[in-house]
CSV table of C-alpha atoms in Angstrom, one decimal:
chain,number,residue,atom,x,y,z
B,23,MET,CA,0.0,0.2,0.0
B,24,PRO,CA,2.7,2.5,0.9
B,25,PRO,CA,4.4,2.2,-2.5
B,26,LYS,CA,1.4,2.5,-4.5
B,27,LYS,CA,0.4,5.8,-2.5
B,28,LYS,CA,4.0,7.2,-3.1
B,29,GLY,CA,3.2,6.2,-6.9
B,30,LYS,CA,0.1,8.2,-6.9
B,31,GLY,CA,2.0,11.2,-5.4
B,32,LYS,CA,4.6,10.9,-7.9
B,33,GLY,CA,2.0,11.0,-10.8
B,34,LYS,CA,0.3,13.9,-9.4
B,35,LYS,CA,3.5,16.0,-9.5
B,36,GLY,CA,4.2,14.9,-13.0
B,37,LYS,CA,1.0,15.8,-14.3
B,38,LYS,CA,1.2,19.1,-12.7
B,39,LYS,CA,4.1,19.9,-14.4
B,40,LYS,CA,2.9,18.8,-17.9
B,41,LYS,CA,-0.3,20.3,-17.6
B,42,ASN,CA,1.5,23.8,-16.7
B,43,ASP,CA,3.8,23.3,-19.7
B,44,ALA,CA,0.6,23.0,-21.9
B,45,GLU,CA,-1.1,25.9,-20.6
B,46,LEU,CA,1.8,28.1,-21.2
B,47,THR,CA,2.1,26.7,-24.8
B,48,ILE,CA,-2.0,27.5,-25.2
B,49,GLU,CA,-1.4,30.9,-23.6
B,50,ASP,CA,1.6,31.7,-26.0
B,51,LYS,CA,-0.6,30.6,-28.9
B,52,TYR,CA,-3.4,32.7,-27.5
B,53,LYS,CA,-1.8,35.6,-27.4
B,54,GLN,CA,-0.2,35.2,-30.6
B,55,THR,CA,-3.4,35.4,-32.2
B,56,LEU,CA,-4.7,38.2,-30.2
B,57,ASN,CA,-1.4,39.9,-31.7
B,58,GLU,CA,-2.9,38.8,-35.1
B,59,ILE,CA,-6.3,40.1,-34.4
B,60,GLU,CA,-5.1,43.3,-33.3
B,61,ALA,CA,-2.9,43.5,-36.6
B,62,LEU,CA,-5.8,43.0,-38.9
B,63,LYS,CA,-7.7,45.5,-36.8
B,64,ASP,CA,-5.1,48.0,-37.4
B,65,HIS,CA,-5.3,47.3,-41.3
B,66,LEU,CA,-9.1,47.8,-41.4
B,67,SER,CA,-8.7,51.2,-39.3
B,68,SER,CA,-6.3,52.2,-42.2
B,69,ARG,CA,-8.7,50.8,-44.9
B,70,LYS,CA,-11.6,52.7,-43.0
B,71,ASP,CA,-9.3,56.0,-43.0
B,72,LEU,CA,-8.6,55.4,-46.5
B,73,ALA,CA,-12.5,55.2,-47.3
B,74,ARG,CA,-13.1,58.4,-45.2
B,75,ARG,CA,-10.6,60.2,-47.4
B,76,SER,CA,-12.4,59.0,-50.5
B,77,GLN,CA,-15.6,60.2,-49.3
B,78,SER,CA,-14.1,63.6,-48.5
B,79,HIS,CA,-12.8,64.0,-52.1
B,80,SER,CA,-16.2,62.7,-53.0
B,81,GLU,CA,-18.0,65.7,-51.2
B,82,GLU,CA,-15.5,68.0,-52.6
B,83,TRP,CA,-16.1,67.0,-56.3
B,84,LYS,CA,-19.7,67.4,-55.5
B,85,MET,CA,-19.1,70.7,-54.5
B,86,LYS,CA,-17.6,71.6,-57.4
B,87,MET,CA,-20.2,70.5,-59.5
B,88,LYS,CA,-22.7,72.4,-57.6
B,89,ILE,CA,-20.8,75.4,-58.0
B,90,ALA,CA,-20.2,74.6,-61.9
B,91,GLN,CA,-24.1,74.2,-62.5
B,92,GLU,CA,-24.6,77.6,-60.3
B,93,ASP,CA,-22.5,79.3,-62.8
B,94,LEU,CA,-24.2,77.4,-65.7
B,95,ASP,CA,-27.4,78.8,-64.2
B,96,GLN,CA,-26.2,82.2,-64.0
B,97,GLN,CA,-24.9,82.4,-67.7
B,98,LYS,CA,-28.3,81.1,-68.8
B,99,THR,CA,-29.9,84.1,-66.8
B,100,ASP,CA,-27.5,86.2,-68.0
B,101,GLN,CA,-28.1,85.3,-71.4
B,102,ARG,CA,-31.6,85.7,-71.4
B,103,ASP,CA,-31.3,89.2,-70.2
B,104,VAL,CA,-29.0,90.0,-73.1
B,105,THR,CA,-31.2,88.5,-75.3
B,106,SER,CA,-34.2,90.4,-73.8
B,107,ASP,CA,-32.4,93.5,-74.1
B,108,MET,CA,-31.4,93.0,-77.8
B,109,THR,CA,-35.1,92.3,-78.7
B,110,ARG,CA,-36.1,95.5,-76.6
B,111,GLN,CA,-33.5,97.7,-78.6
B,112,TYR,CA,-34.6,96.1,-82.1
B,113,LYS,CA,-38.4,96.5,-81.4
B,114,THR,CA,-37.4,100.2,-80.4
B,115,MET,CA,-35.6,101.1,-83.5
B,116,GLN,CA,-38.3,99.6,-85.8
B,117,THR,CA,-40.8,102.0,-83.9
B,118,GLU,CA,-38.4,105.0,-84.3
B,119,MET,CA,-37.9,103.9,-88.3
B,120,GLY,CA,-41.6,103.7,-88.7
B,121,VAL,CA,-41.8,107.2,-87.3
B,122,ARG,CA,-39.0,108.9,-89.0
B,123,VAL,CA,-38.5,106.7,-92.2
B,124,HIS,CA,-38.5,109.4,-94.7
B,125,GLN,CA,-36.1,111.6,-92.6
B,126,LEU,CA,-33.8,109.0,-91.7
B,127,GLU,CA,-33.3,106.9,-94.8
B,128,ALA,CA,-29.3,106.9,-94.5
B,129,ASP,CA,-29.3,106.0,-90.7
B,130,LEU,CA,-31.8,103.3,-91.4
B,131,ALA,CA,-29.3,101.4,-93.7
B,132,LYS,CA,-26.7,102.1,-91.0
B,133,THR,CA,-29.3,100.6,-88.4
B,134,LYS,CA,-29.7,97.4,-90.5
B,135,THR,CA,-26.1,96.7,-90.9
B,136,GLN,CA,-25.7,97.1,-87.0
B,137,LEU,CA,-28.7,94.9,-86.7
B,138,ALA,CA,-27.0,92.5,-89.1
B,139,ARG,CA,-24.0,92.7,-86.9
B,140,THR,CA,-25.7,92.1,-83.6
B,141,GLN,CA,-28.0,89.5,-84.9
B,142,HIS,CA,-24.4,87.5,-86.1
B,143,GLU,CA,-23.0,88.4,-82.5
B,144,LEU,CA,-26.0,86.9,-81.1
B,145,LYS,CA,-26.0,83.7,-83.0
B,146,SER,CA,-22.1,83.5,-82.2
B,147,THR,CA,-22.8,84.2,-78.6
B,148,LYS,CA,-25.8,81.5,-78.6
B,149,GLU,CA,-23.2,79.0,-80.2
B,150,GLN,CA,-20.7,79.7,-77.4
B,151,LYS,CA,-23.2,79.2,-74.8
B,152,GLU,CA,-24.5,75.6,-76.4
B,153,GLN,CA,-20.8,74.7,-76.8
B,154,MET,CA,-20.0,75.5,-72.9
B,155,THR,CA,-23.2,74.0,-71.6
B,156,LYS,CA,-22.2,70.7,-73.7
B,157,GLU,CA,-18.8,70.7,-72.4
B,158,LYS,CA,-20.0,71.5,-68.7
B,159,ASP,CA,-22.5,68.8,-68.9
B,160,GLY,CA,-19.5,66.4,-70.3
B,161,THR,CA,-17.8,67.2,-67.2
B,162,ILE,CA,-20.4,66.7,-64.8
B,163,ALA,CA,-21.4,63.5,-66.1
B,164,GLU,CA,-17.7,62.3,-66.3
B,165,LEU,CA,-17.5,63.6,-62.8
B,166,GLU,CA,-20.3,61.6,-61.5
B,167,GLU,CA,-18.8,58.3,-63.4
B,168,LYS,CA,-15.8,58.7,-61.5
B,169,ILE,CA,-17.4,59.6,-58.3
B,170,LYS,CA,-19.8,56.2,-58.4
B,171,ASN,CA,-16.5,54.2,-59.5
B,172,MET,CA,-14.5,55.5,-56.4
B,173,GLU,CA,-17.6,54.5,-54.4
B,174,PHE,CA,-17.9,51.2,-55.8
B,175,SER,CA,-14.2,50.6,-55.5
B,176,TYR,CA,-13.7,51.4,-51.7
B,177,GLU,CA,-16.7,49.5,-50.8
B,178,ASN,CA,-15.3,46.4,-52.4
B,179,MET,CA,-12.2,47.1,-50.5
B,180,LEU,CA,-13.9,46.8,-47.2
B,181,HIS,CA,-15.8,44.3,-47.5
B,182,GLU,CA,-12.7,42.4,-48.9
B,183,ALA,CA,-11.0,43.6,-45.4
B,184,LEU,CA,-13.9,42.4,-43.4
B,185,ASP,CA,-14.0,39.3,-45.1
B,186,ASN,CA,-10.4,38.4,-44.6
B,187,LEU,CA,-10.9,39.3,-41.1
B,188,VAL,CA,-13.4,36.8,-40.7
B,189,LEU,CA,-11.5,33.9,-42.4
B,190,LYS,CA,-8.3,34.6,-40.3
B,191,LEU,CA,-10.5,34.9,-37.0
B,192,ASP,CA,-11.9,31.6,-37.9
B,193,ALA,CA,-8.9,29.8,-39.0
B,194,ALA,CA,-7.0,31.1,-35.6
B,195,LYS,CA,-9.8,29.8,-33.4
B,196,LYS,CA,-9.8,26.4,-35.3
B,197,ARG,CA,-6.3,25.9,-34.9
B,198,TRP,CA,-6.3,27.0,-31.2
B,199,THR,CA,-9.4,24.6,-30.6
B,200,ASN,CA,-7.4,21.7,-32.4
B,201,GLU,CA,-4.3,22.3,-30.3
B,202,ALA,CA,-6.1,22.5,-27.0
B,203,THR,CA,-8.0,19.3,-28.0
B,204,HIS,CA,-4.6,17.5,-28.6
B,205,ILE,CA,-3.1,18.5,-25.4
B,206,HIS,CA,-6.2,17.4,-23.4
B,207,GLY,CA,-6.0,14.1,-24.9
B,208,VAL,CA,-2.2,13.6,-24.3
B,209,GLN,CA,-2.8,14.7,-20.7
B,210,LYS,CA,-5.3,11.9,-20.5
B,211,GLU,CA,-3.3,9.4,-21.8
B,212,LYS,CA,-0.6,10.3,-19.1
B,213,LEU,CA,-3.1,10.1,-16.3
B,214,LEU,CA,-4.2,6.6,-18.0
B,215,GLU,CA,-0.5,5.5,-17.8
B,216,PHE,CA,-0.4,6.3,-14.1
B,217,GLY,CA,-3.8,4.6,-13.4
B,218,LEU,CA,-5.5,7.5,-12.8
B,219,ASN,CA,-8.9,8.5,-14.1
B,220,PRO,CA,-9.0,12.0,-15.5
B,221,LEU,CA,-12.8,12.2,-14.5
B,222,ASP,CA,-11.9,11.6,-10.9
B,223,ILE,CA,-9.3,14.6,-10.7
């Protein structure tokens, strides 16, 4: 009986030492996993900062588009005013010529020449306005397309980063669980070698 008791005490001491070694190994691996998680969080944070900067650039472009649209609207208003004023001047000249047709035949010819030049300038101004409008519309459409592409690109980047983080976390959890199960099995076998039942401890 005494030798058996001595052997039992020795078995407990050996078990305790092995168990501590196993726990230290798991703890080290767990800390390593936490470090990997923190690194992934830092990476994800940098991606979020990049997305915020992208959003800031997007808002800046939207503001430029708004200013361009306001300038275009103002130009349209100015053009309508010019056209209205020219039309008013034209009608005034027609009225004056009707009253003074006989006295101002020479001036009438000069006025017609001036009128033709004004109409030519009006046509040229209208063509320039239409060209500017076309160019601004094209620029606005291009900016909108770029903003759309940027938003789609950074959204995909965020989804990809999150997916990678989840995969790495799952892999780390599975690895840690497998190692813990293996160590538990080894310790169980050691206890059985000493004739001990792990359930009784």
